[in-house]
Amino acid sequence: MSEQINTRRRRLLGTTVAGLSLMELGLSGLANAQAVGSTSASRVASFANLRQVNAGTLNVGYAEAGPQDGPVVILLHGWPYDIYSFAEVTPLLVAQGYRVIVPYLRGYGTTRFLSPDTPRNGQQAVVAVDVIALMDALKIDKAIFGGFDWGGRTVNIIAALWPERCQAMVSVSGYLIGSQAANKAPLPPKAEFAWWYQFYFATERGYAGYEKNRNEFNKLIWRLASPKWNFDDATFDRTAQSFSNPDHVAVVIHNYRWRLGLAEGESQYDELEQRLAKAPTISVPTITMEGDANGAPHPEPAAYAKKFTGKYAHRNIGGGVGHNLPQEAPKAFADAIVDVARF
């Protein structure tokens, strides 16, 4: 099932509701759209308080809002983004009674490795293991998940491997589970071109270049992945702070090198990766989403619809929405979370 949604009219209402909810929650500075070329300062939404908890191999930084006894929603960002992709989604969900948890992934923000000896590993399975460890640390048995990019892949993995921990799921760009074996197959030239940064990261020049120019690099990715999103400097700078994490570059580079089979993963995750390499189906209730202006590599909805064997719907989001869908269309994303919880 596909639902065509034009978000232009809904954004105004969503932004107004989010602004009221942000103030009620102690979250400050609602993001206001700023026209290209405008010199006026814009305010950006921010989480007032961050928390830290030891979970698995990490001390995880995360934002939390909403009632402690509310149904739990865990929202996961991707690269090169952070928790602020969900700054306007969060109050919309809290207004519906949800307890919302938004963690920094490994290598981002205030999340840190507990030991200097732990490999700065970015393989797909380990990010999902991190989230399960966070749930255990917070004594959360089951949650509704939402994510995009790395976060979308991670919620897919949790739903596939630990369905008992996943009540329902919203995944931008659908089914993103991969494997090193599958990634050995060459793509058509146009598709390979879209992954230019992956090949750059495969080189030592790319490692050094990303380390030296991470903010400029990531701002370029934002523009390419969301060509119609007129974000301002304040919005980017708020997120760019998370890239100063001491492990950010190592985790990002390992993630992309691992995908191409140029870097090894950790042996304790081999069994999980073997299961993921079989492209397991997902049985939990799911809504997948796609923006009409997503400039990042992404599969067509028809290519993955059959991977979801439970109750399922797909939503195409119009209005020039790019890769960072939760931040560009927060009302549409929050609506999907609320709706999938009722499936």
CSV table of C-alpha atoms in Angstrom, one decimal:
chain,number,residue,atom,x,y,z
A,1,MET,CA,0.0,0.0,0.0
A,2,SER,CA,1.4,3.4,-0.9
A,3,GLU,CA,0.2,6.7,0.5
A,4,GLN,CA,1.1,9.9,-1.3
A,5,ILE,CA,1.5,12.7,1.2
A,6,ASN,CA,2.3,16.3,0.5
A,7,THR,CA,3.9,17.8,3.6
A,8,ARG,CA,3.9,21.4,2.6
A,9,ARG,CA,0.7,22.3,4.4
A,10,ARG,CA,1.3,19.9,7.2
A,11,ARG,CA,4.7,21.4,8.1
A,12,LEU,CA,3.3,24.7,9.3
A,13,LEU,CA,0.9,22.9,11.7
A,14,GLY,CA,3.6,20.4,12.8
A,15,THR,CA,6.1,23.2,13.5
A,16,THR,CA,3.6,25.1,15.6
A,17,VAL,CA,2.7,22.0,17.7
A,18,ALA,CA,6.3,21.1,18.0
A,19,GLY,CA,7.1,24.6,19.2
A,20,LEU,CA,4.5,24.4,22.0
A,21,SER,CA,5.6,20.9,23.0
A,22,LEU,CA,9.3,21.9,23.0
A,23,MET,CA,8.6,24.6,25.5
A,24,GLU,CA,6.5,22.3,27.7
A,25,LEU,CA,9.3,19.7,27.7
A,26,GLY,CA,12.1,22.1,28.5
A,27,LEU,CA,13.5,21.8,25.0
A,28,SER,CA,14.4,25.2,23.6
A,29,GLY,CA,14.6,27.1,20.4
A,30,LEU,CA,12.2,25.7,17.7
A,31,ALA,CA,13.8,25.4,14.3
A,32,ASN,CA,12.5,28.0,11.9
A,33,ALA,CA,12.8,27.7,8.2
A,34,GLN,CA,15.3,30.2,6.8
A,35,ALA,CA,15.3,31.3,3.1
A,36,VAL,CA,18.4,30.8,1.1
A,37,GLY,CA,20.5,34.0,1.2
A,38,SER,CA,18.8,35.3,4.4
A,39,THR,CA,21.2,36.9,6.9
A,40,SER,CA,18.8,36.7,9.9
A,41,ALA,CA,19.7,34.4,12.7
A,42,SER,CA,17.5,31.4,13.1
A,43,ARG,CA,16.7,29.5,16.2
A,44,VAL,CA,17.1,25.7,16.2
A,45,ALA,CA,15.5,23.1,18.3
A,46,SER,CA,17.7,21.6,21.0
A,47,PHE,CA,17.4,19.0,23.7
A,48,ALA,CA,17.9,20.7,27.0
A,49,ASN,CA,19.3,17.8,28.9
A,50,LEU,CA,21.3,14.8,27.8
A,51,ARG,CA,21.9,11.7,29.9
A,52,GLN,CA,24.7,9.1,30.0
A,53,VAL,CA,24.6,5.4,30.8
A,54,ASN,CA,27.0,2.5,30.6
A,55,ALA,CA,25.7,0.0,28.1
A,56,GLY,CA,27.8,-2.9,26.7
A,57,THR,CA,31.1,-1.5,25.5
A,58,LEU,CA,29.9,2.1,25.5
A,59,ASN,CA,29.0,5.0,27.7
A,60,VAL,CA,26.0,6.1,25.7
A,61,GLY,CA,24.8,9.7,25.5
A,62,TYR,CA,21.1,10.0,24.8
A,63,ALA,CA,18.2,12.4,25.0
A,64,GLU,CA,15.0,11.3,26.7
A,65,ALA,CA,11.6,12.9,27.0
A,66,GLY,CA,8.1,11.9,28.0
A,67,PRO,CA,6.5,9.9,30.8
A,68,GLN,CA,8.5,7.1,32.3
A,69,ASP,CA,5.5,4.8,32.1
A,70,GLY,CA,4.7,5.6,28.5
A,71,PRO,CA,5.2,3.2,25.6
A,72,VAL,CA,8.9,3.5,24.5
A,73,VAL,CA,10.0,4.8,21.2
A,74,ILE,CA,13.7,4.6,20.3
A,75,LEU,CA,14.8,6.8,17.4
A,76,LEU,CA,18.1,6.2,15.6
A,77,HIS,CA,20.0,8.6,13.4
A,78,GLY,CA,22.5,7.9,10.5
A,79,TRP,CA,25.6,9.4,9.0
A,80,PRO,CA,26.4,12.2,8.9
A,81,TYR,CA,23.6,13.3,11.2
A,82,ASP,CA,22.8,13.0,14.9
A,83,ILE,CA,20.1,13.0,17.5
A,84,TYR,CA,18.9,16.5,16.3
A,85,SER,CA,17.3,14.8,13.3
A,86,PHE,CA,14.5,14.0,15.8
A,87,ALA,CA,14.4,17.3,17.7
A,88,GLU,CA,11.0,18.1,16.3
A,89,VAL,CA,9.7,14.6,16.1
A,90,THR,CA,10.2,14.0,19.8
A,91,PRO,CA,7.7,16.6,21.2
A,92,LEU,CA,5.1,15.4,18.8
A,93,LEU,CA,5.4,11.9,20.1
A,94,VAL,CA,5.6,13.0,23.8
A,95,ALA,CA,2.3,14.8,23.2
A,96,GLN,CA,0.8,11.4,22.3
A,97,GLY,CA,2.1,9.9,25.6
A,98,TYR,CA,5.2,8.2,24.4
A,99,ARG,CA,8.6,7.9,26.2
A,100,VAL,CA,11.1,8.9,23.6
A,101,ILE,CA,14.8,7.9,23.7
A,102,VAL,CA,17.2,9.2,21.1
A,103,PRO,CA,20.8,7.9,21.5
A,104,TYR,CA,24.0,9.1,19.9
A,105,LEU,CA,25.4,6.1,17.9
A,106,ARG,CA,29.0,5.0,18.6
A,107,GLY,CA,31.4,7.6,17.3
A,108,TYR,CA,28.9,10.5,17.7
A,109,GLY,CA,28.2,13.2,20.3
A,110,THR,CA,28.7,12.3,23.9
A,111,THR,CA,28.8,8.5,23.4
A,112,ARG,CA,32.2,7.1,24.3
A,113,PHE,CA,34.0,3.7,24.4
A,114,LEU,CA,34.6,2.4,27.9
A,115,SER,CA,37.9,0.9,27.0
A,116,PRO,CA,40.7,2.3,24.8
A,117,ASP,CA,41.3,-1.3,23.7
A,118,THR,CA,37.8,-1.9,22.1
A,119,PRO,CA,38.1,-1.8,18.3
A,120,ARG,CA,36.4,1.3,16.8
A,121,ASN,CA,34.2,-1.0,14.8
A,122,GLY,CA,31.4,0.2,12.5
A,123,GLN,CA,30.1,-3.0,11.1
A,124,GLN,CA,26.3,-3.3,10.8
A,125,ALA,CA,25.7,-5.9,13.5
A,126,VAL,CA,27.6,-4.1,16.2
A,127,VAL,CA,25.4,-0.9,16.0
A,128,ALA,CA,22.4,-3.1,16.6
A,129,VAL,CA,24.1,-4.8,19.5
A,130,ASP,CA,24.8,-1.4,21.0
A,131,VAL,CA,21.1,-0.6,21.0
A,132,ILE,CA,20.1,-3.9,22.6
A,133,ALA,CA,22.7,-3.2,25.3
A,134,LEU,CA,21.2,0.3,25.8
A,135,MET,CA,17.7,-1.2,26.2
A,136,ASP,CA,19.1,-3.7,28.8
A,137,ALA,CA,20.8,-0.9,30.7
A,138,LEU,CA,17.6,1.2,30.8
A,139,LYS,CA,15.5,-1.9,31.6
A,140,ILE,CA,13.4,-1.6,28.4
A,141,ASP,CA,12.0,-4.9,27.3
A,142,LYS,CA,10.3,-3.8,24.1
A,143,ALA,CA,10.1,-0.6,22.0
A,144,ILE,CA,8.8,0.9,18.8
A,145,PHE,CA,11.7,1.8,16.6
A,146,GLY,CA,12.2,4.5,14.0
A,147,GLY,CA,15.3,5.3,12.0
A,148,PHE,CA,17.0,6.4,8.8
A,149,ASP,CA,20.3,5.8,7.1
A,150,TRP,CA,22.5,3.8,9.6
A,151,GLY,CA,19.6,4.1,12.0
A,152,GLY,CA,17.2,2.6,9.4
A,153,ARG,CA,19.6,-0.4,8.9
A,154,THR,CA,19.9,-0.8,12.6
A,155,VAL,CA,16.2,-0.9,13.3
A,156,ASN,CA,15.8,-3.5,10.4
A,157,ILE,CA,18.5,-5.7,12.1
A,158,ILE,CA,16.8,-5.4,15.5
A,159,ALA,CA,13.4,-6.3,14.0
A,160,ALA,CA,14.9,-9.3,12.1
A,161,LEU,CA,17.2,-10.7,14.8
A,162,TRP,CA,15.4,-9.7,18.0
A,163,PRO,CA,11.7,-9.4,17.1
A,164,GLU,CA,10.7,-9.9,20.7
A,165,ARG,CA,12.4,-6.5,21.5
A,166,CYS,CA,10.6,-4.7,18.6
A,167,GLN,CA,6.9,-3.9,18.9
A,168,ALA,CA,6.8,-2.1,15.5
A,169,MET,CA,9.1,-0.2,13.2
A,170,VAL,CA,9.3,2.8,10.9
A,171,SER,CA,12.2,2.6,8.4
A,172,VAL,CA,13.2,5.3,5.9
A,173,SER,CA,14.3,3.8,2.6
A,174,GLY,CA,12.9,0.4,3.6
A,175,TYR,CA,15.0,-2.7,3.9
A,176,LEU,CA,18.7,-1.8,4.3
A,177,ILE,CA,20.3,-5.0,5.7
A,178,GLY,CA,23.4,-6.0,3.6
A,179,SER,CA,26.4,-8.2,3.6
A,180,GLN,CA,30.0,-8.2,2.5
A,181,ALA,CA,29.3,-10.9,0.1
A,182,ALA,CA,26.4,-9.0,-1.6
A,183,ASN,CA,28.5,-5.9,-1.7
A,184,LYS,CA,31.1,-7.6,-3.9
A,185,ALA,CA,28.8,-7.5,-6.8
A,186,PRO,CA,29.4,-4.4,-9.0
A,187,LEU,CA,26.6,-2.0,-9.6
A,188,PRO,CA,25.7,-0.2,-12.8
A,189,PRO,CA,28.0,2.9,-13.3
A,190,LYS,CA,25.4,5.4,-12.3
A,191,ALA,CA,24.8,3.6,-9.0
A,192,GLU,CA,28.5,3.3,-8.4
A,193,PHE,CA,28.9,7.0,-8.9
A,194,ALA,CA,26.4,7.7,-6.2
A,195,TRP,CA,28.6,5.8,-3.7
A,196,TRP,CA,31.7,8.0,-4.5
A,197,TYR,CA,32.4,8.7,-0.8
A,198,GLN,CA,32.6,5.0,0.0
A,199,PHE,CA,35.4,4.6,-2.5
A,200,TYR,CA,37.1,7.7,-1.1
A,201,PHE,CA,36.9,6.3,2.4
A,202,ALA,CA,38.6,3.1,1.1
A,203,THR,CA,41.9,5.0,0.7
A,204,GLU,CA,44.3,6.4,3.2
A,205,ARG,CA,43.9,9.8,1.5
A,206,GLY,CA,40.2,9.6,2.2
A,207,TYR,CA,40.8,8.8,5.8
A,208,ALA,CA,43.0,11.8,6.2
A,209,GLY,CA,40.7,14.0,4.2
A,210,TYR,CA,37.7,13.1,6.2
A,211,GLU,CA,39.6,13.6,9.5
A,212,LYS,CA,40.8,17.1,8.3
A,213,ASN,CA,37.6,18.3,6.7
A,214,ARG,CA,34.9,16.4,8.4
A,215,ASN,CA,32.5,19.4,8.8
A,216,GLU,CA,32.9,20.6,5.2
A,217,PHE,CA,32.6,17.0,4.0
A,218,ASN,CA,29.4,16.3,5.9
A,219,LYS,CA,27.8,19.6,4.9
A,220,LEU,CA,28.4,18.6,1.3
A,221,ILE,CA,26.7,15.2,2.0
A,222,TRP,CA,23.7,17.0,3.5
A,223,ARG,CA,23.3,19.1,0.4
A,224,LEU,CA,23.7,16.2,-2.0
A,225,ALA,CA,21.4,13.9,0.0
A,226,SER,CA,18.7,16.6,0.5
A,227,PRO,CA,19.0,19.0,-2.5
A,228,LYS,CA,15.8,20.8,-1.7
A,229,TRP,CA,16.3,21.2,2.0
A,230,ASN,CA,17.3,24.8,2.8
A,231,PHE,CA,18.9,24.2,6.1
A,232,ASP,CA,20.9,27.1,7.6
A,233,ASP,CA,24.3,27.2,9.3
A,234,ALA,CA,22.9,27.1,12.8
A,235,THR,CA,21.1,23.8,12.0
A,236,PHE,CA,24.2,22.2,10.6
A,237,ASP,CA,26.5,23.6,13.3
A,238,ARG,CA,24.3,22.1,16.0
A,239,THR,CA,24.8,18.6,14.6
A,240,ALA,CA,28.4,19.2,13.6
A,241,GLN,CA,29.4,19.3,17.2
A,242,SER,CA,28.7,15.5,17.4
A,243,PHE,CA,31.4,14.9,14.7
A,244,SER,CA,34.1,16.1,17.1
A,245,ASN,CA,33.8,12.8,19.0
A,246,PRO,CA,37.3,11.3,19.2
A,247,ASP,CA,36.1,8.0,17.6
A,248,HIS,CA,33.9,9.5,14.9
A,249,VAL,CA,36.4,9.2,12.0
A,250,ALA,CA,37.6,5.7,12.9
A,251,VAL,CA,34.0,4.3,13.2
A,252,VAL,CA,32.8,6.0,10.0
A,253,ILE,CA,35.8,4.8,8.0
A,254,HIS,CA,35.5,1.3,9.3
A,255,ASN,CA,31.8,1.1,8.5
A,256,TYR,CA,32.3,1.8,4.8
A,257,ARG,CA,35.5,-0.3,4.5
A,258,TRP,CA,33.8,-3.2,6.2
A,259,ARG,CA,30.9,-3.0,3.7
A,260,LEU,CA,33.4,-3.5,0.8
A,261,GLY,CA,35.2,-6.3,2.6
A,262,LEU,CA,38.3,-4.1,3.0
A,263,ALA,CA,38.2,-4.3,6.8
A,264,GLU,CA,37.5,-7.2,9.1
A,265,GLY,CA,34.7,-7.2,11.7
A,266,GLU,CA,35.0,-8.6,15.2
A,267,SER,CA,34.7,-12.4,15.4
A,268,GLN,CA,32.1,-12.3,18.2
A,269,TYR,CA,29.7,-10.8,15.7
A,270,ASP,CA,30.3,-13.4,12.9
A,271,GLU,CA,27.2,-15.5,13.7
A,272,LEU,CA,25.0,-12.4,13.6
A,273,GLU,CA,26.5,-11.3,10.3
A,274,GLN,CA,26.0,-14.8,8.8
A,275,ARG,CA,22.3,-14.6,9.7
A,276,LEU,CA,22.1,-11.1,8.2
A,277,ALA,CA,23.8,-12.2,5.0
A,278,LYS,CA,20.8,-14.4,4.3
A,279,ALA,CA,18.6,-11.2,4.1
A,280,PRO,CA,16.1,-12.3,6.7
A,281,THR,CA,12.5,-11.2,6.4
A,282,ILE,CA,10.9,-8.9,9.0
A,283,SER,CA,7.6,-9.9,10.6
A,284,VAL,CA,7.0,-7.0,13.0
A,285,PRO,CA,4.5,-4.3,11.9
A,286,THR,CA,6.3,-1.9,9.6
A,287,ILE,CA,5.9,1.4,7.8
A,288,THR,CA,8.6,2.3,5.3
A,289,MET,CA,9.0,5.8,4.0
A,290,GLU,CA,10.7,7.7,1.2
A,291,GLY,CA,11.1,11.3,0.4
A,292,ASP,CA,10.5,12.5,-3.1
A,293,ALA,CA,13.9,14.3,-3.2
A,294,ASN,CA,16.2,11.8,-1.6
A,295,GLY,CA,19.6,12.4,-3.3
A,296,ALA,CA,21.4,9.6,-1.4
A,297,PRO,CA,21.6,6.0,-2.8
A,298,HIS,CA,18.4,4.1,-1.9
A,299,PRO,CA,16.4,1.2,-3.2
A,300,GLU,CA,13.0,1.5,-4.8
A,301,PRO,CA,10.1,0.5,-2.6
A,302,ALA,CA,9.0,-2.3,-4.9
A,303,ALA,CA,12.4,-3.9,-4.4
A,304,TYR,CA,12.0,-4.5,-0.7
A,305,ALA,CA,8.2,-4.7,-0.1
A,306,LYS,CA,8.3,-8.5,0.1
A,307,LYS,CA,10.9,-8.5,2.9
A,308,PHE,CA,8.2,-7.3,5.3
A,309,THR,CA,5.9,-10.3,6.1
A,310,GLY,CA,3.8,-8.7,8.8
A,311,LYS,CA,1.3,-5.8,8.5
A,312,TYR,CA,3.0,-3.4,6.2
A,313,ALA,CA,2.5,0.0,4.5
A,314,HIS,CA,4.7,2.3,2.5
A,315,ARG,CA,4.5,6.1,2.4
A,316,ASN,CA,6.0,8.4,-0.2
A,317,ILE,CA,6.5,11.8,1.2
A,318,GLY,CA,6.2,14.8,-1.2
A,319,GLY,CA,7.2,18.4,-0.9
A,320,GLY,CA,10.9,18.2,-1.7
A,321,VAL,CA,11.8,15.9,1.2
A,322,GLY,CA,15.3,14.4,1.1
A,323,HIS,CA,17.4,11.8,2.9
A,324,ASN,CA,17.1,13.3,6.4
A,325,LEU,CA,13.3,12.7,6.4
A,326,PRO,CA,12.6,13.0,10.2
A,327,GLN,CA,14.2,16.4,10.3
A,328,GLU,CA,12.7,17.6,7.0
A,329,ALA,CA,9.2,16.2,7.6
A,330,PRO,CA,8.9,15.7,11.3
A,331,LYS,CA,5.1,15.6,11.4
A,332,ALA,CA,5.0,12.9,8.7
A,333,PHE,CA,7.6,10.8,10.5
A,334,ALA,CA,5.9,11.2,13.9
A,335,ASP,CA,2.5,10.3,12.3
A,336,ALA,CA,4.1,7.1,11.0
A,337,ILE,CA,5.3,6.1,14.5
A,338,VAL,CA,1.9,6.7,16.0
A,339,ASP,CA,0.2,4.8,13.2
A,340,VAL,CA,2.5,1.8,13.1
A,341,ALA,CA,2.0,1.4,16.9
A,342,ARG,CA,-1.7,0.8,16.2
A,343,PHE,CA,-1.1,-1.9,13.5
